[in-house]
CSV table of C-alpha atoms in Angstrom, one decimal:
chain,number,residue,atom,x,y,z
D,1,MET,CA,-1.7,29.0,22.3
D,2,ALA,CA,1.6,30.6,21.2
D,3,THR,CA,0.2,34.6,20.7
D,4,GLY,CA,2.7,37.6,18.8
D,5,ILE,CA,3.7,36.0,16.0
D,6,LYS,CA,3.2,38.0,13.1
D,7,PRO,CA,4.0,36.3,9.8
D,8,VAL,CA,5.5,38.3,6.8
D,9,ARG,CA,5.1,38.6,4.0
D,10,VAL,CA,7.4,37.9,0.9
D,11,ASP,CA,5.3,38.1,-2.1
D,12,LYS,CA,1.6,39.1,-3.4
D,13,TRP,CA,0.5,35.5,-2.1
D,14,ARG,CA,2.6,33.9,0.3
D,15,LEU,CA,3.4,35.3,4.2
D,16,ARG,CA,5.9,33.2,6.0
D,17,ILE,CA,7.1,32.6,9.7
D,18,ASP,CA,10.1,31.1,10.5
D,19,ARG,CA,10.8,28.7,12.9
D,20,GLN,CA,12.0,30.1,16.0
D,21,ASP,CA,11.0,29.8,19.5
D,22,SER,CA,9.5,25.2,19.9
D,23,MET,CA,8.5,25.7,16.5
D,24,VAL,CA,10.4,22.4,14.5
D,25,THR,CA,9.3,24.5,10.6
D,26,ASP,CA,8.8,26.7,9.5
D,27,ALA,CA,4.8,27.8,8.3
D,28,THR,CA,3.4,29.3,4.7
D,29,ILE,CA,0.0,31.1,4.9
D,30,PHE,CA,-1.3,31.8,0.7
D,31,ALA,CA,-3.1,34.9,1.2
D,32,SER,CA,-3.0,37.9,-0.6
D,33,ASP,CA,-3.4,41.9,1.5
D,34,ARG,CA,-7.6,41.7,0.6
D,35,ILE,CA,-7.4,38.1,3.1
D,36,GLY,CA,-7.7,39.4,6.7
D,37,LEU,CA,-6.1,37.4,9.0
D,38,GLU,CA,-7.2,35.9,12.7
D,39,ALA,CA,-4.1,36.2,15.2
D,40,GLU,CA,-5.4,33.7,16.9
D,41,ALA,CA,-5.6,31.4,13.9
D,42,VAL,CA,-1.5,32.2,13.1
D,43,GLY,CA,-1.0,31.5,17.5
D,44,GLN,CA,-3.2,28.1,16.0
D,45,LEU,CA,-0.9,27.4,13.0
D,46,VAL,CA,1.7,28.6,14.4
D,47,ASP,CA,1.1,25.7,17.9
D,48,ALA,CA,1.5,23.6,14.8
D,49,ALA,CA,4.1,23.4,13.8
D,50,SER,CA,5.7,23.0,16.7
D,51,LEU,CA,4.6,19.1,16.9
D,52,PRO,CA,7.5,17.2,16.8
D,53,PRO,CA,6.6,14.7,13.8
D,54,VAL,CA,5.6,18.0,12.0
D,55,ARG,CA,7.9,18.9,8.2
D,56,ARG,CA,5.0,20.6,6.5
D,57,VAL,CA,3.0,23.6,7.9
D,58,LEU,CA,0.7,26.2,5.7
D,59,ALA,CA,-3.0,27.3,5.5
D,60,THR,CA,-4.5,28.3,2.6
D,61,ALA,CA,-6.5,32.0,2.2
D,62,ASP,CA,-9.8,30.8,3.9
D,63,ILE,CA,-7.5,30.4,7.4
D,64,HIS,CA,-9.0,30.6,10.5
D,65,VAL,CA,-10.2,29.9,13.9
D,66,GLY,CA,-10.7,25.5,15.0
D,67,PHE,CA,-10.4,23.9,17.5
D,68,GLY,CA,-6.8,23.7,17.8
D,69,VAL,CA,-5.6,24.1,14.5
D,70,PRO,CA,-7.0,26.5,12.1
D,71,ILE,CA,-9.4,25.4,9.1
D,72,GLY,CA,-8.1,25.8,5.8
D,73,ALA,CA,-3.8,23.8,7.3
D,74,VAL,CA,-2.9,21.2,5.9
D,75,LEU,CA,0.1,19.3,8.2
D,76,GLY,CA,2.1,17.5,6.5
D,77,MET,CA,3.3,14.6,9.2
D,78,ASP,CA,6.5,12.3,9.4
D,79,GLY,CA,4.3,8.6,11.5
D,80,ALA,CA,2.0,10.4,13.2
D,81,ILE,CA,-1.6,11.0,12.6
D,82,MET,CA,-3.5,13.8,14.6
D,83,PRO,CA,-7.6,13.3,15.0
D,84,ALA,CA,-7.9,17.3,15.2
D,85,ALA,CA,-5.9,18.3,12.1
D,86,VAL,CA,-8.5,15.9,10.5
D,87,GLY,CA,-11.7,17.9,13.1
D,88,TYR,CA,-14.5,16.7,14.0
D,89,ASP,CA,-16.3,16.3,10.4
D,90,ILE,CA,-14.9,13.8,9.3
D,91,ASN,CA,-14.9,13.4,5.2
D,92,CYS,CA,-17.1,16.3,5.0
D,93,GLY,CA,-17.3,17.0,1.3
D,94,MET,CA,-18.4,18.4,-1.7
D,95,ARG,CA,-21.2,16.9,-5.1
D,96,LEU,CA,-22.1,18.5,-7.7
D,97,LEU,CA,-24.5,16.9,-10.1
D,98,HIS,CA,-25.1,19.0,-13.5
D,99,THR,CA,-28.7,19.0,-15.1
D,100,PRO,CA,-30.0,19.6,-19.1
D,101,PHE,CA,-32.2,22.4,-18.1
D,102,ARG,CA,-31.2,26.2,-18.5
D,103,LYS,CA,-32.2,28.9,-15.6
D,104,GLY,CA,-35.5,29.3,-17.0
D,105,GLU,CA,-36.9,26.3,-17.7
D,106,ILE,CA,-38.1,24.7,-14.5
D,107,ASP,CA,-38.9,25.7,-11.5
D,108,VAL,CA,-36.3,26.4,-9.4
D,109,GLU,CA,-38.6,27.2,-6.0
D,110,ALA,CA,-40.6,24.0,-6.5
D,111,VAL,CA,-38.5,21.7,-7.3
D,112,ALA,CA,-35.9,22.8,-4.0
D,113,SER,CA,-38.9,22.8,-2.2
D,114,SER,CA,-39.8,19.2,-3.1
D,115,ILE,CA,-36.0,18.5,-1.7
D,116,ALA,CA,-36.7,19.9,1.2
D,117,ARG,CA,-39.7,17.1,2.2
D,118,ASP,CA,-37.2,14.6,1.2
D,119,VAL,CA,-34.1,15.4,2.7
D,120,PRO,CA,-33.8,16.3,6.7
D,121,LEU,CA,-32.0,20.2,7.1
D,122,GLY,CA,-30.3,20.8,10.6
D,123,GLU,CA,-29.2,19.0,13.7
D,124,GLY,CA,-29.9,15.8,14.9
D,125,GLN,CA,-32.5,14.4,11.9
D,126,GLU,CA,-32.0,11.3,10.3
D,127,ASN,CA,-33.4,10.0,6.9
D,128,LEU,CA,-32.2,6.2,6.0
D,129,PRO,CA,-33.0,3.8,8.9
D,130,LEU,CA,-29.9,1.3,9.1
D,131,THR,CA,-28.9,-1.5,12.0
D,132,CYS,CA,-25.5,-2.5,13.5
D,133,GLU,CA,-24.9,-4.7,10.7
D,134,GLN,CA,-25.6,-2.3,7.7
D,135,ALA,CA,-23.8,0.4,9.3
D,136,ALA,CA,-21.3,-1.9,9.1
D,137,TRP,CA,-21.0,-2.5,5.7
D,138,VAL,CA,-21.6,1.4,4.8
D,139,CYS,CA,-18.3,2.0,7.5
D,140,ALA,CA,-16.2,-1.0,5.5
D,141,GLU,CA,-17.4,-0.2,2.7
D,142,GLY,CA,-19.0,2.7,1.7
D,143,VAL,CA,-20.1,3.4,-1.2
D,144,GLY,CA,-19.5,0.4,-3.1
D,145,ALA,CA,-22.4,-1.1,-0.5
D,146,VAL,CA,-25.4,0.8,-1.4
D,147,PRO,CA,-27.0,-1.6,-4.0
D,148,ARG,CA,-26.8,-4.1,-1.2
D,149,LEU,CA,-28.6,-1.0,1.1
D,150,ALA,CA,-31.1,-1.2,-2.2
D,151,GLU,CA,-32.1,-4.4,-1.7
D,152,ARG,CA,-32.4,-4.8,2.1
D,153,VAL,CA,-33.9,-1.3,3.1
D,154,LYS,CA,-36.5,0.0,2.3
D,155,HIS,CA,-36.8,3.4,1.6
D,156,ARG,CA,-38.0,6.8,-1.1
D,157,ALA,CA,-33.9,7.6,-1.9
D,158,TRP,CA,-33.5,3.7,-4.2
D,159,GLU,CA,-37.0,5.6,-6.4
D,160,ALA,CA,-33.5,6.6,-8.4
D,161,PHE,CA,-30.9,4.0,-8.2
D,162,ASP,CA,-29.9,3.3,-11.6
D,163,GLU,CA,-27.3,0.2,-11.5
D,164,PRO,CA,-25.7,1.5,-14.9
D,165,GLU,CA,-26.1,5.2,-13.5
D,166,PHE,CA,-24.1,4.1,-10.5
D,167,ALA,CA,-21.1,2.5,-12.3
D,168,ARG,CA,-20.5,5.6,-14.4
D,169,ASP,CA,-20.7,7.4,-10.4
D,170,LEU,CA,-18.3,5.5,-8.7
D,171,VAL,CA,-15.3,6.9,-11.3
D,172,ARG,CA,-16.2,10.5,-9.7
D,173,ILE,CA,-15.9,10.3,-6.2
D,174,GLU,CA,-12.5,11.3,-4.9
D,175,GLU,CA,-11.2,6.6,-4.3
D,176,GLN,CA,-14.1,5.7,-5.5
D,177,GLY,CA,-16.0,6.8,-2.2
D,178,SER,CA,-14.5,3.9,-0.7
D,179,MET,CA,-11.8,3.8,1.9
D,180,SER,CA,-10.1,0.5,4.4
D,181,GLY,CA,-12.8,1.4,6.9
D,182,ASP,CA,-13.6,-0.7,10.1
D,183,ALA,CA,-16.6,0.2,12.1
D,184,GLY,CA,-15.0,-2.5,15.5
D,185,ALA,CA,-12.3,0.6,15.5
D,186,ALA,CA,-15.1,3.2,16.3
D,187,PRO,CA,-16.6,4.3,19.7
D,188,GLY,CA,-20.0,3.0,19.9
D,189,ALA,CA,-21.1,6.1,20.5
D,190,ALA,CA,-20.5,6.8,16.9
D,191,MET,CA,-23.1,3.9,15.2
D,192,ALA,CA,-25.3,4.6,18.1
D,193,LYS,CA,-25.8,8.3,17.5
D,194,GLY,CA,-24.9,8.2,13.4
D,195,ARG,CA,-26.2,4.8,11.8
D,196,GLY,CA,-29.7,6.5,11.5
D,197,GLN,CA,-28.5,9.8,9.7
D,198,LEU,CA,-27.7,8.0,6.4
D,199,GLY,CA,-29.3,11.6,4.2
D,200,THR,CA,-29.2,14.2,6.2
D,201,LEU,CA,-28.0,17.5,5.6
D,202,GLY,CA,-27.2,18.8,9.5
D,203,GLY,CA,-26.2,22.3,10.3
D,204,GLY,CA,-23.9,25.2,10.2
D,205,ASN,CA,-22.0,25.8,7.0
D,206,HIS,CA,-23.8,22.7,5.1
D,207,PHE,CA,-26.4,22.8,2.0
D,208,ILE,CA,-27.7,22.0,-0.7
D,209,GLU,CA,-27.2,24.7,-3.5
D,210,ILE,CA,-29.0,24.8,-6.8
D,211,GLN,CA,-26.6,26.8,-9.0
D,212,GLU,CA,-26.7,28.3,-12.5
D,213,VAL,CA,-23.8,28.0,-14.4
D,214,GLN,CA,-23.0,32.2,-14.4
D,215,ALA,CA,-19.3,32.2,-16.6
D,216,LEU,CA,-16.8,29.1,-18.2
D,217,PHE,CA,-13.2,29.5,-18.5
D,218,ASP,CA,-12.0,26.8,-19.9
D,219,ALA,CA,-14.8,25.4,-22.4
D,220,ASP,CA,-12.9,22.4,-23.0
D,221,ALA,CA,-12.2,20.8,-19.9
D,222,ALA,CA,-16.4,22.4,-19.1
D,223,SER,CA,-17.5,20.6,-22.2
D,224,SER,CA,-15.8,17.0,-20.7
D,225,PHE,CA,-17.7,18.0,-17.4
D,226,GLY,CA,-21.1,18.1,-19.2
D,227,LEU,CA,-21.6,22.0,-18.2
D,228,PHE,CA,-22.4,24.5,-20.6
D,229,GLU,CA,-23.7,28.2,-19.6
D,230,HIS,CA,-26.8,28.9,-17.7
D,231,GLN,CA,-27.2,26.0,-17.2
D,232,ILE,CA,-28.5,24.8,-14.1
D,233,VAL,CA,-26.1,22.4,-11.2
D,234,VAL,CA,-27.0,21.2,-8.2
D,235,MET,CA,-24.1,21.1,-4.8
D,236,ILE,CA,-23.9,19.4,-1.9
D,237,HIS,CA,-22.1,20.3,0.4
D,238,SER,CA,-22.0,17.5,4.0
D,239,GLY,CA,-19.7,15.2,5.8
D,240,SER,CA,-20.3,12.3,8.2
D,241,ARG,CA,-23.2,13.3,10.9
D,242,ARG,CA,-23.0,12.0,14.8
D,243,PHE,CA,-20.7,8.9,13.2
D,244,GLY,CA,-17.9,11.5,12.5
D,245,TYR,CA,-18.0,14.1,15.3
D,246,GLU,CA,-18.2,10.7,17.7
D,247,VAL,CA,-14.8,9.1,16.1
D,248,ALA,CA,-13.6,12.4,16.4
D,249,ASP,CA,-13.9,13.2,20.4
D,250,HIS,CA,-13.2,9.5,21.0
D,251,TYR,CA,-9.9,9.3,19.7
D,252,MET,CA,-8.9,12.9,21.0
D,253,ASP,CA,-9.1,11.3,24.2
D,254,VAL,CA,-7.4,8.5,23.6
D,255,ALA,CA,-4.1,11.0,21.5
D,256,ALA,CA,-4.1,13.4,24.7
D,257,ARG,CA,-3.5,9.7,27.6
D,258,GLU,CA,-1.1,8.8,25.3
D,259,PRO,CA,2.5,7.8,26.5
D,260,GLY,CA,3.9,11.3,25.4
D,261,MET,CA,1.2,13.3,24.8
D,262,GLU,CA,1.1,14.6,29.3
D,263,GLY,CA,0.0,18.3,29.4
D,264,ARG,CA,-1.1,18.1,25.8
D,265,ARG,CA,-4.6,19.4,25.3
D,266,LYS,CA,-6.4,17.2,23.9
D,267,MET,CA,-6.6,19.6,20.2
D,268,LEU,CA,-2.5,19.3,20.2
D,269,ALA,CA,-2.5,15.3,20.7
D,270,TYR,CA,-1.1,13.3,18.1
D,271,LEU,CA,-0.6,9.5,17.2
D,272,GLN,CA,2.1,7.2,17.1
D,273,ALA,CA,0.9,6.2,13.4
D,274,GLU,CA,1.6,2.3,13.4
D,275,SER,CA,0.8,2.6,16.8
D,276,ARG,CA,-2.2,0.4,18.6
D,277,GLU,CA,-3.9,2.7,18.9
D,278,GLY,CA,-2.8,5.6,15.9
D,279,GLN,CA,-4.7,2.4,13.3
D,280,ARG,CA,-7.8,2.1,15.8
D,281,TYR,CA,-8.1,6.2,14.8
D,282,ILE,CA,-6.5,5.7,10.5
D,283,ARG,CA,-9.1,2.6,9.8
D,284,ALA,CA,-12.4,4.8,12.0
D,285,MET,CA,-11.5,8.0,10.3
D,286,TRP,CA,-12.2,5.3,7.2
D,287,ALA,CA,-15.1,4.2,7.9
D,288,ALA,CA,-17.1,7.9,9.6
D,289,ALA,CA,-15.7,9.0,5.6
D,290,ASN,CA,-16.8,6.0,3.9
D,291,PHE,CA,-20.2,6.9,5.9
D,292,GLY,CA,-19.6,11.0,4.6
D,293,PHE,CA,-19.4,9.3,0.9
D,294,VAL,CA,-22.5,7.8,1.4
D,295,ASN,CA,-24.3,10.6,3.1
D,296,ARG,CA,-23.8,12.4,0.1
D,297,HIS,CA,-24.3,10.1,-2.2
D,298,ILE,CA,-27.8,9.4,-1.0
D,299,MET,CA,-28.7,13.3,-0.5
D,300,ALA,CA,-27.8,13.3,-4.1
D,301,LEU,CA,-29.9,10.2,-5.5
D,302,LEU,CA,-33.2,12.0,-3.2
D,303,VAL,CA,-32.7,14.9,-5.5
D,304,ARG,CA,-32.1,12.6,-8.4
D,305,ARG,CA,-35.9,11.8,-7.5
D,306,CYS,CA,-37.0,14.7,-6.6
D,307,PHE,CA,-36.1,16.3,-10.7
D,308,ASN,CA,-37.9,12.7,-11.3
D,309,ARG,CA,-40.6,13.5,-9.8
D,310,MET,CA,-41.5,16.9,-10.5
D,311,VAL,CA,-40.2,17.3,-14.0
D,312,GLY,CA,-39.9,13.5,-16.0
D,313,PRO,CA,-37.1,10.8,-15.8
D,314,VAL,CA,-34.2,13.2,-16.4
D,315,SER,CA,-30.4,12.7,-16.1
D,316,LEU,CA,-28.6,14.6,-13.2
D,317,PRO,CA,-24.8,13.1,-13.7
D,318,LEU,CA,-22.0,13.2,-10.9
D,319,VAL,CA,-19.4,15.9,-11.9
D,320,TYR,CA,-17.3,15.0,-8.1
D,321,ASP,CA,-17.6,14.1,-5.2
D,322,VAL,CA,-14.2,15.5,-3.3
D,323,THR,CA,-13.7,16.0,0.5
D,324,HIS,CA,-12.7,18.9,1.9
D,325,ASN,CA,-11.6,17.7,5.9
D,326,MET,CA,-9.5,13.8,5.7
D,327,ALA,CA,-5.6,12.5,6.3
D,328,LYS,CA,-4.2,10.2,3.0
D,329,LEU,CA,-0.6,9.2,3.4
D,330,GLU,CA,1.1,10.4,0.8
D,331,THR,CA,4.7,10.8,-1.1
D,332,HIS,CA,6.0,14.5,-1.4
D,333,GLY,CA,8.8,15.5,-2.0
D,334,GLY,CA,10.3,11.3,-2.1
D,335,ARG,CA,9.6,11.4,1.9
D,336,PRO,CA,6.2,9.3,3.0
D,337,LEU,CA,4.1,12.2,5.1
D,338,TRP,CA,1.1,11.4,6.7
D,339,VAL,CA,-0.8,14.6,5.5
D,340,HIS,CA,-4.0,16.0,7.0
D,341,ARG,CA,-5.9,18.4,5.1
D,342,LYS,CA,-8.1,19.7,7.8
D,343,GLY,CA,-10.8,22.7,5.8
D,344,ALA,CA,-8.4,21.5,2.8
D,345,THR,CA,-9.0,20.4,-0.8
D,346,ARG,CA,-6.8,18.0,-2.3
D,347,ALA,CA,-5.9,19.4,-5.4
D,348,PHE,CA,-4.1,16.9,-7.9
D,349,GLY,CA,-3.1,17.3,-11.5
D,350,PRO,CA,-4.1,15.2,-14.9
D,351,GLU,CA,-0.5,13.1,-14.6
D,352,GLN,CA,-1.7,11.8,-11.2
D,353,MET,CA,-5.7,11.2,-11.9
D,354,ALA,CA,-4.3,8.8,-14.5
D,355,GLY,CA,-6.7,6.0,-14.5
D,356,THR,CA,-9.5,8.0,-14.8
D,357,PRO,CA,-12.0,10.1,-16.2
D,358,PHE,CA,-9.7,13.8,-15.6
D,359,GLU,CA,-6.5,12.4,-16.9
D,360,THR,CA,-6.8,14.7,-19.1
D,361,THR,CA,-8.4,17.7,-17.2
D,362,GLY,CA,-6.6,16.7,-14.2
D,363,GLN,CA,-9.0,16.4,-10.5
D,364,PRO,CA,-12.1,18.5,-10.2
D,365,ILE,CA,-12.1,21.0,-6.9
D,366,ILE,CA,-15.3,21.6,-6.0
D,367,THR,CA,-14.9,25.0,-3.5
D,368,PRO,CA,-17.9,26.8,-2.7
D,369,GLY,CA,-18.4,30.5,-1.0
D,370,SER,CA,-21.3,31.1,1.1
D,371,MET,CA,-25.0,30.6,0.1
D,372,GLY,CA,-25.6,35.0,-1.8
D,373,THR,CA,-22.6,34.5,-3.4
D,374,ALA,CA,-20.6,32.2,-6.1
D,375,SER,CA,-19.2,28.5,-6.4
D,376,TYR,CA,-16.2,27.9,-8.2
D,377,LEU,CA,-14.7,24.4,-10.6
D,378,MET,CA,-11.4,24.2,-10.5
D,379,VAL,CA,-9.0,21.4,-12.0
D,380,GLY,CA,-6.3,20.7,-10.2
D,381,THR,CA,-2.8,21.5,-12.4
D,382,GLY,CA,-0.1,19.8,-10.7
D,383,ALA,CA,2.2,22.7,-9.5
D,384,SER,CA,0.9,22.3,-6.3
D,385,ALA,CA,4.1,20.8,-4.9
D,386,GLU,CA,4.7,23.8,-2.4
D,387,SER,CA,0.8,23.3,-0.9
D,388,LEU,CA,1.3,19.2,-0.7
D,389,CYS,CA,-1.1,19.4,-3.7
D,390,SER,CA,-3.6,20.9,-1.7
D,391,VAL,CA,-6.1,24.5,-1.7
D,392,ASN,CA,-9.1,25.9,-0.2
D,393,HIS,CA,-11.9,24.7,0.6
D,394,GLY,CA,-14.0,27.2,0.2
D,395,ALA,CA,-14.2,30.9,1.2
D,396,GLY,CA,-13.1,30.6,5.1
D,397,ARG,CA,-15.2,32.6,8.0
D,398,VAL,CA,-14.3,36.8,8.7
D,399,LEU,CA,-16.4,36.8,11.3
D,400,SER,CA,-17.4,34.0,14.0
D,401,ARG,CA,-20.8,32.6,14.6
D,402,THR,CA,-21.3,34.3,17.6
D,403,ALA,CA,-19.4,38.1,15.8
D,404,ALA,CA,-22.6,37.9,13.3
D,405,LEU,CA,-25.9,36.5,15.1
D,406,GLY,CA,-24.9,38.4,18.6
D,407,LYS,CA,-25.5,37.5,22.2
D,408,ILE,CA,-28.7,38.1,24.4
D,409,LYS,CA,-28.1,36.3,28.5
D,410,GLY,CA,-31.7,37.1,30.4
D,411,GLY,CA,-32.5,39.2,27.6
D,412,ARG,CA,-30.0,41.5,27.9
D,413,VAL,CA,-27.7,42.6,24.5
D,414,ILE,CA,-23.8,40.6,25.2
D,415,SER,CA,-22.9,42.0,22.0
D,416,PRO,CA,-25.0,43.4,19.2
D,417,PRO,CA,-25.3,41.0,15.5
D,418,ALA,CA,-22.6,42.6,13.4
D,419,ILE,CA,-24.7,41.9,10.9
D,420,THR,CA,-28.5,43.7,11.2
D,421,ASP,CA,-31.6,42.2,10.2
D,422,ASP,CA,-31.9,44.3,6.9
D,423,GLU,CA,-28.2,43.7,5.9
D,424,PHE,CA,-29.1,39.6,5.2
D,425,LYS,CA,-32.1,39.5,3.9
D,426,ARG,CA,-30.3,42.2,1.3
D,427,SER,CA,-27.1,40.5,1.2
D,428,ILE,CA,-29.9,36.9,-0.1
D,429,SER,CA,-32.8,38.5,-1.9
D,430,HIS,CA,-31.7,37.0,-4.8
D,431,VAL,CA,-31.9,33.5,-3.5
D,432,THR,CA,-34.8,31.3,-2.2
D,433,LEU,CA,-34.2,30.6,1.2
D,434,ILE,CA,-35.4,27.1,2.7
D,435,THR,CA,-34.2,26.5,6.1
D,436,PRO,CA,-35.8,25.4,9.6
D,437,ASN,CA,-34.2,28.2,11.5
D,438,ARG,CA,-34.7,31.9,10.0
D,439,GLN,CA,-33.0,33.3,12.5
D,440,LYS,CA,-30.0,31.1,13.0
D,441,VAL,CA,-29.2,30.4,9.2
D,442,LYS,CA,-28.0,34.7,9.9
D,443,GLU,CA,-24.4,33.2,10.9
D,444,GLU,CA,-23.9,32.1,7.8
D,445,ALA,CA,-24.9,35.8,6.5
D,446,PRO,CA,-22.3,36.6,3.5
D,447,GLY,CA,-21.3,39.0,5.0
D,448,ALA,CA,-19.6,36.5,7.9
D,449,TYR,CA,-17.6,35.0,4.6
D,450,LYS,CA,-14.3,36.5,3.5
D,451,ASP,CA,-14.7,37.3,-0.8
D,452,ILE,CA,-14.8,34.4,-2.9
D,453,ASP,CA,-13.7,35.6,-5.8
D,454,GLU,CA,-10.6,36.8,-4.1
D,455,VAL,CA,-9.8,33.7,-2.3
D,456,VAL,CA,-9.8,32.1,-6.1
D,457,ARG,CA,-8.0,34.7,-7.8
D,458,ILE,CA,-4.6,33.2,-4.7
D,459,VAL,CA,-4.9,29.6,-5.6
D,460,THR,CA,-5.2,30.6,-9.8
D,461,GLU,CA,-2.4,33.0,-9.4
D,462,CYS,CA,0.4,30.7,-7.9
D,463,GLY,CA,-1.0,28.3,-10.4
D,464,TRP,CA,-2.2,25.5,-8.3
D,465,ALA,CA,-5.3,25.1,-10.1
D,466,ARG,CA,-7.3,26.5,-13.0
D,467,ARG,CA,-10.7,28.1,-13.1
D,468,VAL,CA,-13.4,25.8,-15.0
D,469,ALA,CA,-16.7,28.1,-14.1
D,470,ARG,CA,-18.4,29.9,-11.8
D,471,LEU,CA,-21.1,29.1,-10.4
D,472,THR,CA,-24.5,31.5,-9.0
D,473,PRO,CA,-27.1,30.3,-6.1
D,474,LEU,CA,-30.6,30.3,-7.5
D,475,ALA,CA,-31.9,28.3,-4.1
D,476,VAL,CA,-30.2,27.4,-1.5
D,477,LEU,CA,-31.4,24.5,1.4
D,478,LYS,CA,-29.9,25.1,5.0
D,479,GLY,CA,-30.4,23.4,8.7
């Protein structure tokens, strides 16, 4: 890994690493003086900028250490695709639903407890049982396969399935929830380990939050999304579960064995996009992306079911569903590039969203903070060419999970926790927390993350997006 190279501040919001040593392009980090940068994450960005097919490299303010490529990085590659620059949780992403209720009009804790009974929390959980054939439908069709699943698979989620609502949902999902995936391109382990996991949350930073619309900044956009002050909304953060992990791990190994990759670690190996293995990875990545879209859709149906059972028939319309771990072929500066967003969200403006419900507002951008702190809904302005039409996917970590929890081995404290139990309890005292592991969840404490308000301020000051609403958590479900 590159070491010792430090970015130079260009202005209030931008730092630059000029091309040097083995780098093939400059790298830009969009961060203010209040955003701490890990030397290792900067080194990973330099490594990414040293890959021969790379033409553009940047990082958003939530940059932190990842596997090979930092989380928060955006890479534009010419004719090449890189599994590690997408990451292990392919199509990890966000979904936001709104309700007709204001804070105080429903029992938030009771609804959250009901959701937790229907949506398994934590690693290794299963929910919706699929045959290999049915899982292949999901891989090929994404959310488009949901009506067929509702007819063929017995599950409580379908109690909330409604055809007209489904049609309204589809146009509010990035890519309408369907990419050109192929189950046959995925490794066998993906199907074996992942096909039973639809409708499960996972662990780590994945969550379901019941939130309050604490403030509105753009009344017109908010109204078009059905939002109002003090409204109850539900935010879901999850991805493709074990299916995506196995796809990523398999193709990182495949890339490392390709000609020309000798001596390159799997975390920095890439594939020629038009090669046989490059095409297979793309189809497998998109199959995992479809799996992630359907996973969030099933969880949203289960959330709707819980509200219906708790308060009677009620509509919970979808605001948007957006991915933040994906590679897509896009045109930037007149050049086709495989844009890899690893912990970064696409931020298209109104013109790029023509023909969708968002052609007047711009693409919705769902930006979570951490449990206990605010999240934001923004919209793209169309003025983000310098970031390859990308913004941060969240607040970003300032502490590793090990640092937050501390390390104990054989009953001996190797390193004390950076966040004490009392500090953690105080930081979430205003929310209802539901989790199967209250000790481990401390690794996701608010103190382990950057200041979401500052991270969002950078995005808006750069002119890439406008704030629509600030959302604060009332109940948090985590694995």
